[in-house]
mmCIF file of C-alpha atoms in Angstrom:
data_model
loop_
_atom_site.group_PDB
_atom_site.id
_atom_site.type_symbol
_atom_site.label_atom_id
_atom_site.label_comp_id
_atom_site.label_asym_id
_atom_site.label_seq_id
_atom_site.Cartn_x
_atom_site.Cartn_y
_atom_site.Cartn_z
ATOM 1 C CA MET A 1 -58.754 -2.665 -23.820
ATOM 2 C CA GLY A 2 -60.206 0.633 -23.799
ATOM 3 C CA ALA A 3 -59.014 4.157 -23.460
ATOM 4 C CA LEU A 4 -58.259 5.370 -19.689
ATOM 5 C CA PRO A 5 -59.908 8.737 -18.595
ATOM 6 C CA VAL A 6 -57.980 11.675 -19.551
ATOM 7 C CA GLN A 7 -57.159 12.296 -15.758
ATOM 8 C CA THR A 8 -56.007 8.627 -14.883
ATOM 9 C CA SER A 9 -54.239 8.865 -18.000
ATOM 10 C CA ARG A 10 -52.182 11.846 -16.978
ATOM 11 C CA ARG A 11 -51.673 10.853 -13.574
ATOM 12 C CA LEU A 12 -50.130 7.629 -14.836
ATOM 13 C CA LEU A 13 -47.570 9.539 -17.060
ATOM 14 C CA ALA A 14 -46.258 11.863 -14.282
ATOM 15 C CA ALA A 15 -45.852 8.687 -11.845
ATOM 16 C CA LEU A 16 -43.867 6.876 -15.355
ATOM 17 C CA ALA A 17 -41.799 10.533 -15.487
ATOM 18 C CA ALA A 18 -41.187 10.724 -11.663
ATOM 19 C CA LEU A 19 -39.724 7.320 -12.179
ATOM 20 C CA CYS A 20 -37.699 7.387 -14.634
ATOM 21 C CA LEU A 21 -35.984 11.054 -13.289
ATOM 22 C CA HIS A 22 -35.692 8.948 -9.988
ATOM 23 C CA GLY A 23 -34.541 6.018 -11.720
ATOM 24 C CA ALA A 24 -31.994 8.260 -13.687
ATOM 25 C CA ALA A 25 -30.463 9.808 -10.403
ATOM 26 C CA THR A 26 -30.078 6.933 -8.428
ATOM 27 C CA ALA A 27 -29.362 3.795 -10.989
ATOM 28 C CA PRO A 28 -26.101 2.488 -10.052
ATOM 29 C CA VAL A 29 -23.060 2.764 -12.779
ATOM 30 C CA LEU A 30 -22.668 -0.318 -14.553
ATOM 31 C CA ALA A 31 -19.449 -2.370 -13.333
ATOM 32 C CA ALA A 32 -16.559 -3.134 -15.064
ATOM 33 C CA PRO A 33 -16.795 -6.922 -16.322
ATOM 34 C CA ALA A 34 -14.996 -9.274 -13.463
ATOM 35 C CA ALA A 35 -11.259 -9.471 -14.512
ATOM 36 C CA LYS A 36 -10.135 -13.551 -14.915
ATOM 37 C CA PRO A 37 -7.350 -14.572 -12.215
ATOM 38 C CA VAL A 38 -3.850 -15.014 -14.216
ATOM 39 C CA ALA A 39 -2.491 -18.250 -15.206
ATOM 40 C CA TRP A 40 0.626 -17.789 -13.282
ATOM 41 C CA LYS A 41 3.699 -20.218 -13.545
ATOM 42 C CA ALA A 42 6.687 -20.400 -11.038
ATOM 43 C CA VAL A 43 9.226 -19.033 -12.606
ATOM 44 C CA PRO A 44 11.886 -21.731 -13.011
ATOM 45 C CA SER A 45 15.394 -20.268 -13.391
ATOM 46 C CA VAL A 46 14.996 -19.061 -9.807
ATOM 47 C CA ASP A 47 16.296 -21.399 -7.211
ATOM 48 C CA LEU A 48 14.403 -20.321 -3.862
ATOM 49 C CA ALA A 49 16.304 -22.969 -2.116
ATOM 50 C CA ALA A 50 19.318 -21.129 -2.663
ATOM 51 C CA PHE A 51 17.838 -17.673 -2.542
ATOM 52 C CA ASN A 52 16.794 -18.656 1.339
ATOM 53 C CA LYS A 53 19.754 -20.540 1.607
ATOM 54 C CA ASP A 54 20.391 -17.289 4.661
ATOM 55 C CA LEU A 55 17.255 -18.604 6.363
ATOM 56 C CA GLU A 56 17.226 -19.113 10.585
ATOM 57 C CA PRO A 57 14.626 -20.931 12.241
ATOM 58 C CA GLY A 58 13.437 -19.182 14.886
ATOM 59 C CA LYS A 59 14.464 -15.587 13.513
ATOM 60 C CA LEU A 60 11.660 -13.437 12.829
ATOM 61 C CA THR A 61 11.009 -13.824 9.265
ATOM 62 C CA MET A 62 8.497 -12.273 6.738
ATOM 63 C CA ASP A 63 7.008 -14.026 3.152
ATOM 64 C CA VAL A 64 7.088 -11.908 -0.131
ATOM 65 C CA VAL A 65 5.941 -13.460 -3.077
ATOM 66 C CA ILE A 66 6.782 -11.595 -6.965
ATOM 67 C CA TYR A 67 4.389 -11.545 -9.655
ATOM 68 C CA MET A 68 5.854 -10.585 -13.245
ATOM 69 C CA PRO A 69 3.839 -9.952 -15.858
ATOM 70 C CA SER A 70 5.052 -11.559 -19.115
ATOM 71 C CA ASN A 71 2.997 -8.770 -21.060
ATOM 72 C CA PHE A 72 4.769 -5.014 -20.728
ATOM 73 C CA ASP A 73 4.455 -3.002 -23.787
ATOM 74 C CA PRO A 74 7.156 -3.256 -25.716
ATOM 75 C CA ASP A 75 8.738 0.041 -24.759
ATOM 76 C CA PHE A 76 8.677 -0.091 -20.843
ATOM 77 C CA ASN A 77 12.076 -0.664 -19.653
ATOM 78 C CA LYS A 78 11.945 0.380 -16.515
ATOM 79 C CA LEU A 79 11.405 -3.332 -14.414
ATOM 80 C CA THR A 80 13.156 -6.246 -15.010
ATOM 81 C CA LEU A 81 12.607 -9.727 -13.219
ATOM 82 C CA GLU A 82 16.373 -9.886 -12.159
ATOM 83 C CA GLN A 83 16.030 -5.598 -11.155
ATOM 84 C CA MET A 84 13.208 -6.884 -8.839
ATOM 85 C CA LEU A 85 15.149 -10.350 -7.815
ATOM 86 C CA GLN A 86 18.298 -7.658 -6.819
ATOM 87 C CA GLY A 87 15.997 -5.252 -5.249
ATOM 88 C CA VAL A 88 14.851 -8.225 -2.652
ATOM 89 C CA ARG A 89 18.278 -9.207 -2.286
ATOM 90 C CA ALA A 90 19.193 -5.470 -1.299
ATOM 91 C CA ALA A 91 16.304 -5.598 1.298
ATOM 92 C CA LYS A 92 17.543 -8.909 3.045
ATOM 93 C CA GLU A 93 20.546 -7.143 3.645
ATOM 94 C CA ILE A 94 18.821 -3.706 4.821
ATOM 95 C CA TYR A 95 16.575 -5.670 7.556
ATOM 96 C CA ARG A 96 19.954 -8.375 8.058
ATOM 97 C CA PRO A 97 20.639 -5.797 11.120
ATOM 98 C CA THR A 98 16.907 -5.598 13.171
ATOM 99 C CA GLY A 99 17.105 -9.414 12.864
ATOM 100 C CA VAL A 100 14.278 -9.887 10.456
ATOM 101 C CA GLN A 101 14.512 -12.152 7.504
ATOM 102 C CA ILE A 102 13.084 -12.650 4.145
ATOM 103 C CA ASN A 103 11.601 -16.006 3.214
ATOM 104 C CA LEU A 104 11.048 -15.466 -1.093
ATOM 105 C CA VAL A 105 8.201 -18.074 -1.366
ATOM 106 C CA ALA A 106 7.006 -17.801 -4.916
ATOM 107 C CA VAL A 107 8.917 -15.679 -7.926
ATOM 108 C CA LYS A 108 5.843 -16.217 -10.789
ATOM 109 C CA THR A 109 5.189 -14.839 -14.243
ATOM 110 C CA GLY A 110 2.236 -14.932 -16.445
ATOM 111 C CA ALA A 111 0.017 -12.562 -18.415
ATOM 112 C CA ILE A 112 -2.155 -10.121 -16.570
ATOM 113 C CA GLU A 113 -5.245 -8.456 -18.313
ATOM 114 C CA PRO A 114 -3.362 -5.200 -20.298
ATOM 115 C CA ARG A 115 -5.760 -2.843 -18.636
ATOM 116 C CA PHE A 116 -4.342 -3.467 -15.092
ATOM 117 C CA LEU A 117 -0.554 -2.865 -16.579
ATOM 118 C CA ALA A 118 -1.544 0.921 -15.940
ATOM 119 C CA ILE A 119 -3.688 1.672 -12.692
ATOM 120 C CA GLN A 120 -5.046 4.524 -10.402
ATOM 121 C CA ALA A 121 -4.262 3.405 -6.906
ATOM 122 C CA ASN A 122 -6.800 5.055 -5.150
ATOM 123 C CA GLU A 123 -9.257 7.522 -5.271
ATOM 124 C CA ILE A 124 -9.080 11.351 -5.209
ATOM 125 C CA PRO A 125 -8.952 12.523 -1.556
ATOM 126 C CA ARG A 126 -12.358 14.239 -0.339
ATOM 127 C CA VAL A 127 -10.791 16.051 2.891
ATOM 128 C CA PRO A 128 -6.934 17.532 3.207
ATOM 129 C CA ASP A 129 -5.095 17.808 5.898
ATOM 130 C CA THR A 130 -4.786 20.269 8.136
ATOM 131 C CA GLU A 131 -2.999 21.817 10.495
ATOM 132 C CA TYR A 132 -5.696 20.845 13.650
ATOM 133 C CA ILE A 133 -4.770 17.137 13.367
ATOM 134 C CA ASN A 134 -1.294 15.449 12.205
ATOM 135 C CA MET A 135 -1.394 13.314 9.239
ATOM 136 C CA TYR A 136 -1.852 9.629 10.793
ATOM 137 C CA GLN A 137 -5.381 11.071 12.495
ATOM 138 C CA GLY A 138 -6.542 12.376 9.393
ATOM 139 C CA ASN A 139 -5.811 9.160 7.573
ATOM 140 C CA THR A 140 -7.622 7.455 10.232
ATOM 141 C CA ARG A 141 -10.587 10.097 9.768
ATOM 142 C CA HIS A 142 -10.671 9.745 6.372
ATOM 143 C CA PRO A 143 -8.503 6.848 4.768
ATOM 144 C CA SER A 144 -7.559 6.062 1.614
ATOM 145 C CA GLU A 145 -9.494 4.098 -0.549
ATOM 146 C CA LEU A 146 -8.553 1.619 -3.478
ATOM 147 C CA THR A 147 -10.188 2.567 -7.050
ATOM 148 C CA GLY A 148 -12.733 -0.388 -8.519
ATOM 149 C CA MET A 149 -9.705 -0.445 -10.793
ATOM 150 C CA ALA A 150 -7.140 -1.103 -8.360
ATOM 151 C CA LEU A 151 -9.182 -3.641 -6.375
ATOM 152 C CA GLN A 152 -10.092 -5.776 -9.635
ATOM 153 C CA ALA A 153 -6.565 -5.838 -10.450
ATOM 154 C CA PHE A 154 -5.528 -7.670 -6.946
ATOM 155 C CA GLN A 155 -8.593 -9.582 -7.060
ATOM 156 C CA SER A 156 -6.911 -10.678 -10.889
ATOM 157 C CA ILE A 157 -3.359 -11.237 -9.731
ATOM 158 C CA ILE A 158 -3.019 -12.264 -5.808
ATOM 159 C CA GLU A 159 -4.064 -16.202 -5.573
ATOM 160 C CA PRO A 160 -5.562 -17.392 -2.716
ATOM 161 C CA ARG A 161 -3.178 -18.771 -0.627
ATOM 162 C CA LYS A 162 -3.011 -19.834 3.155
ATOM 163 C CA ASP A 163 -1.763 -16.863 5.277
ATOM 164 C CA SER A 164 -2.861 -14.316 2.040
ATOM 165 C CA ASP A 165 -3.551 -11.465 4.475
ATOM 166 C CA ARG A 166 0.257 -11.787 6.199
ATOM 167 C CA THR A 167 1.958 -12.418 2.958
ATOM 168 C CA ILE A 168 4.088 -9.596 1.133
ATOM 169 C CA TYR A 169 3.293 -9.467 -2.721
ATOM 170 C CA LEU A 170 5.733 -7.102 -4.836
ATOM 171 C CA ILE A 171 3.367 -6.897 -7.620
ATOM 172 C CA GLY A 172 5.315 -5.383 -11.143
ATOM 173 C CA LEU A 173 3.165 -2.980 -13.014
ATOM 174 C CA GLN A 174 4.249 -0.439 -15.529
ATOM 175 C CA ASP A 175 1.814 2.530 -13.895
ATOM 176 C CA VAL A 176 0.500 3.156 -10.567
ATOM 177 C CA ILE A 177 -0.763 6.580 -10.384
ATOM 178 C CA MET A 178 -1.323 7.465 -7.052
ATOM 179 C CA PRO A 179 -3.876 11.124 -6.598
ATOM 180 C CA PHE A 180 -3.291 13.175 -3.398
ATOM 181 C CA LEU A 181 -4.424 16.995 -2.340
ATOM 182 C CA ASP A 182 -1.399 19.511 -1.893
ATOM 183 C CA ARG A 183 -2.073 23.068 -1.086
ATOM 184 C CA SER A 184 -2.031 25.643 -3.609
ATOM 185 C CA ASP A 185 -2.327 28.518 -1.475
ATOM 186 C CA ALA A 186 -3.986 30.234 1.882
ATOM 187 C CA ARG A 187 -6.880 28.532 1.610
ATOM 188 C CA ASN A 188 -7.152 26.265 -1.743
ATOM 189 C CA TRP A 189 -5.664 22.475 -2.404
ATOM 190 C CA THR A 190 -5.508 20.913 -5.807
ATOM 191 C CA VAL A 191 -5.489 17.872 -7.231
ATOM 192 C CA LYS A 192 -2.316 16.420 -7.987
ATOM 193 C CA MET A 193 -1.160 13.383 -9.710
ATOM 194 C CA VAL A 194 1.905 11.167 -8.905
ATOM 195 C CA ARG A 195 3.448 8.297 -11.054
ATOM 196 C CA THR A 196 4.950 6.310 -8.781
ATOM 197 C CA GLY A 197 8.098 3.719 -8.801
ATOM 198 C CA GLY A 198 6.770 1.669 -5.757
ATOM 199 C CA LEU A 199 3.622 2.113 -3.746
ATOM 200 C CA SER A 200 3.025 0.412 -0.497
ATOM 201 C CA PHE A 201 -1.318 0.948 0.263
ATOM 202 C CA PRO A 202 -0.029 0.842 4.211
ATOM 203 C CA SER A 203 -2.877 -0.043 6.929
ATOM 204 C CA TYR A 204 -1.978 3.694 8.489
ATOM 205 C CA SER A 205 -3.203 4.906 5.053
ATOM 206 C CA TYR A 206 -5.804 2.440 3.758
ATOM 207 C CA TRP A 207 -7.716 2.042 7.099
ATOM 208 C CA ASN A 208 -10.275 -0.969 7.212
ATOM 209 C CA THR A 209 -10.669 0.386 3.679
ATOM 210 C CA ILE A 210 -8.491 -2.541 1.815
ATOM 211 C CA PRO A 211 -9.432 -6.784 1.833
ATOM 212 C CA ARG A 212 -7.499 -8.352 4.317
ATOM 213 C CA ALA A 213 -7.018 -10.621 1.104
ATOM 214 C CA TYR A 214 -4.943 -8.071 -0.240
ATOM 215 C CA ARG A 215 -3.618 -5.835 2.175
ATOM 216 C CA GLY A 216 -0.013 -7.070 1.375
ATOM 217 C CA ALA A 217 0.167 -5.835 -1.740
ATOM 218 C CA ILE A 218 3.270 -3.448 -2.664
ATOM 219 C CA THR A 219 3.248 -2.185 -6.993
ATOM 220 C CA ILE A 220 7.062 -1.948 -7.842
ATOM 221 C CA ASP A 221 7.101 0.112 -11.167
ATOM 222 C CA ASN A 222 10.821 1.395 -11.374
ATOM 223 C CA LEU A 223 13.919 0.256 -10.122
ATOM 224 C CA SER A 224 15.899 1.412 -13.343
ATOM 225 C CA THR A 225 18.223 3.622 -11.271
ATOM 226 C CA ALA A 226 21.267 2.319 -9.126
ATOM 227 C CA SER A 227 19.177 4.207 -5.926
ATOM 228 C CA ARG A 228 15.965 2.775 -6.829
ATOM 229 C CA ALA A 229 17.308 -0.836 -7.337
ATOM 230 C CA ARG A 230 18.605 -0.623 -4.107
ATOM 231 C CA ARG A 231 16.124 1.056 -1.954
ATOM 232 C CA THR A 232 12.633 0.612 -3.289
ATOM 233 C CA ILE A 233 11.680 -2.720 -2.295
ATOM 234 C CA ALA A 234 12.916 -2.234 0.869
ATOM 235 C CA HIS A 235 11.956 1.367 1.397
ATOM 236 C CA GLU A 236 8.052 0.226 0.315
ATOM 237 C CA ILE A 237 8.388 -3.406 2.826
ATOM 238 C CA GLY A 238 8.844 -0.695 5.709
ATOM 239 C CA HIS A 239 5.743 1.049 4.868
ATOM 240 C CA LYS A 240 4.324 -2.311 5.527
ATOM 241 C CA VAL A 241 5.866 -3.604 8.250
ATOM 242 C CA MET A 242 6.682 -0.503 10.649
ATOM 243 C CA ASN A 243 3.611 1.061 9.628
ATOM 244 C CA VAL A 244 4.789 4.835 8.582
ATOM 245 C CA SER A 245 4.804 7.247 6.232
ATOM 246 C CA HIS A 246 7.870 9.269 5.219
ATOM 247 C CA GLU A 247 9.473 10.269 8.421
ATOM 248 C CA TYR A 248 12.922 9.463 10.375
ATOM 249 C CA LYS A 249 13.738 11.094 13.932
ATOM 250 C CA GLU A 250 12.802 14.843 14.022
ATOM 251 C CA THR A 251 11.469 14.412 10.685
ATOM 252 C CA SER A 252 7.315 14.397 10.706
ATOM 253 C CA PRO A 253 5.961 12.888 8.133
ATOM 254 C CA ALA A 254 4.763 13.968 4.553
ATOM 255 C CA HIS A 255 3.662 12.841 1.065
ATOM 256 C CA GLU A 256 7.087 13.357 -0.329
ATOM 257 C CA VAL A 257 9.958 13.595 2.239
ATOM 258 C CA TYR A 258 13.890 14.022 0.666
ATOM 259 C CA ALA A 259 16.831 13.703 2.880
ATOM 260 C CA ASP A 260 19.415 11.557 3.770
ATOM 261 C CA GLY A 261 19.258 9.252 7.306
ATOM 262 C CA GLY A 262 16.466 6.687 7.651
ATOM 263 C CA LEU A 263 14.996 3.990 5.233
ATOM 264 C CA MET A 264 11.538 5.842 5.137
ATOM 265 C CA LEU A 265 13.048 9.132 3.499
ATOM 266 C CA TYR A 266 13.525 9.771 -0.173
ATOM 267 C CA GLY A 267 17.091 9.687 -0.168
ATOM 268 C CA SER A 268 20.148 7.085 -0.011
ATOM 269 C CA GLY A 269 19.618 6.053 4.111
ATOM 270 C CA GLU A 270 18.966 2.603 5.047
ATOM 271 C CA ASP A 271 18.599 3.587 9.148
ATOM 272 C CA ILE A 272 16.018 1.912 10.784
ATOM 273 C CA PRO A 273 16.079 3.346 13.942
ATOM 274 C CA SER A 274 15.036 2.754 17.531
ATOM 275 C CA GLY A 275 13.982 4.327 20.891
ATOM 276 C CA ALA A 276 11.641 7.635 21.371
ATOM 277 C CA ALA A 277 14.517 9.354 19.339
ATOM 278 C CA GLY A 278 14.083 6.907 16.392
ATOM 279 C CA ARG A 279 10.261 6.999 16.100
ATOM 280 C CA TRP A 280 10.056 3.794 17.021
ATOM 281 C CA HIS A 281 10.690 2.440 13.898
ATOM 282 C CA LEU A 282 12.756 -0.579 14.564
ATOM 283 C CA GLU A 283 10.052 -1.337 17.435
ATOM 284 C CA ARG A 284 7.319 -1.452 15.411
ATOM 285 C CA LEU A 285 9.023 -3.499 12.796
ATOM 286 C CA LEU A 286 9.726 -6.254 15.150
ATOM 287 C CA MET A 287 5.599 -6.120 16.514
ATOM 288 C CA SER A 288 4.497 -6.313 12.659
ATOM 289 C CA PRO A 289 1.532 -8.593 11.770
ATOM 290 C CA TYR A 290 3.490 -9.634 8.738
ATOM 291 C CA LEU A 291 6.367 -11.462 10.861
ATOM 292 C CA TYR A 292 6.341 -14.815 11.945
ATOM 293 C CA ARG A 293 9.191 -17.289 13.660
ATOM 294 C CA LEU A 294 9.121 -20.879 12.419
ATOM 295 C CA LYS A 295 8.900 -23.295 15.410
ATOM 296 C CA SER A 296 11.015 -26.449 15.408
ATOM 297 C CA ASP A 297 7.712 -28.296 14.195
ATOM 298 C CA GLY A 298 7.707 -26.311 10.907
ATOM 299 C CA THR A 299 4.735 -24.380 11.876
ATOM 300 C CA LYS A 300 4.421 -20.630 12.062
ATOM 301 C CA GLN A 301 4.430 -18.436 15.070
ATOM 302 C CA TRP A 302 2.761 -15.270 13.824
ATOM 303 C CA ASN A 303 2.704 -12.016 15.715
ATOM 304 C CA PRO A 304 -0.570 -10.758 17.027
ATOM 305 C CA ASP A 305 -2.215 -9.109 14.792
ATOM 306 C CA TYR A 306 -4.165 -5.531 14.722
ATOM 307 C CA LYS A 307 -6.235 -4.890 17.325
ATOM 308 C CA ASP A 308 -8.022 -2.258 15.396
ATOM 309 C CA GLY A 309 -7.133 -2.285 11.400
ATOM 310 C CA GLY A 310 -4.196 -1.162 11.473
ATOM 311 C CA HIS A 311 -3.940 2.481 11.817
ATOM 312 C CA TYR A 312 -0.715 4.541 12.794
ATOM 313 C CA TYR A 313 -2.276 4.335 16.700
ATOM 314 C CA ASP A 314 -3.692 1.163 16.444
ATOM 315 C CA PRO A 315 -3.441 -0.236 20.024
ATOM 316 C CA LEU A 316 -0.975 -3.370 18.909
ATOM 317 C CA TYR A 317 1.782 -0.630 19.305
ATOM 318 C CA GLY A 318 1.045 0.625 23.186
ATOM 319 C CA ASP A 319 2.988 3.296 23.290
ATOM 320 C CA LYS A 320 5.398 2.822 20.484
ATOM 321 C CA VAL A 321 4.049 6.012 19.166
ATOM 322 C CA VAL A 322 4.277 9.766 18.223
ATOM 323 C CA ARG A 323 2.135 12.423 19.679
ATOM 324 C CA PHE A 324 2.940 15.020 17.024
ATOM 325 C CA LYS A 325 1.295 18.036 16.438
ATOM 326 C CA GLY A 326 -0.484 18.650 13.053
ATOM 327 C CA THR A 327 1.393 20.534 10.577
ATOM 328 C CA PRO A 328 0.803 24.433 9.815
ATOM 329 C CA ASN A 329 1.503 24.749 5.973
ATOM 330 C CA MET A 330 -1.079 27.479 6.083
ATOM 331 C CA ASP A 331 -1.549 31.195 6.303
ATOM 332 C CA PRO A 332 -3.448 31.445 9.900
ATOM 333 C CA ASN A 333 -4.893 34.649 8.538
ATOM 334 C CA TRP A 334 -6.628 32.949 6.036
#
């Protein structure tokens, strides 16, 4: 083939250069390889019938599955299967006064991909909370988003099953890191990353951003102290089934609230209060889409599902919400 005219060659080179620059700017980042499903096996030493012998047909019930990795790193000593089971037993006791019972459906073990032993739960938030709207309104406008790492972990760990989107999954891991924004001065925020002992991925935070099949996921990483062993699982389940953050009566929600009293605070409390004074915790629990009643024919009559993806003010809850103001946590004269 003969040589191209100089003018044509220059135009072609310019077009190729532009295409390369455009491709460099817009080419998608290559995704990580798909994770293989874990080959889970039932733990034969766990007698599910004995564990569930207290269940009564017709009472509100939640289904719980435990996934316990068999390949924790040798130096990891914050979580054992027995601690996980004890935590579920404690949760049964804590929820019993409300009339809600816990059905342990399965306890499984298997080797997970080592890269999923420690994950970053959510992407770094883009917009911090300000005083103009409350935390729940802010979460609805700017919901948390799973990282690709967390999504792949759940795809690998959580098995397809009937009613998967109504099941609570307690997933043992070594480290689940949650980044959040915290105020540093009058008009600045800084990114912080907290090492969680348990994380619930609740609908009020992950509104419409978590796939339905995985919306029941709860990660558990540390049950090594008496307080954690007693309350962590019940507390994290509370985020799911009450769909509230760390709050109690006069205490409005925040990332961390240390006080005694309610189950949903960081402390020693186990109270699940009712009525407007109790921020409707009991009422919201009893309406949870994760609950059902076992009918006489053995089928499950589920509570109605969320009507708008499960944010705190979802129409499902009607008037069982608190219309509170945003928290003025910054200098108004900035």
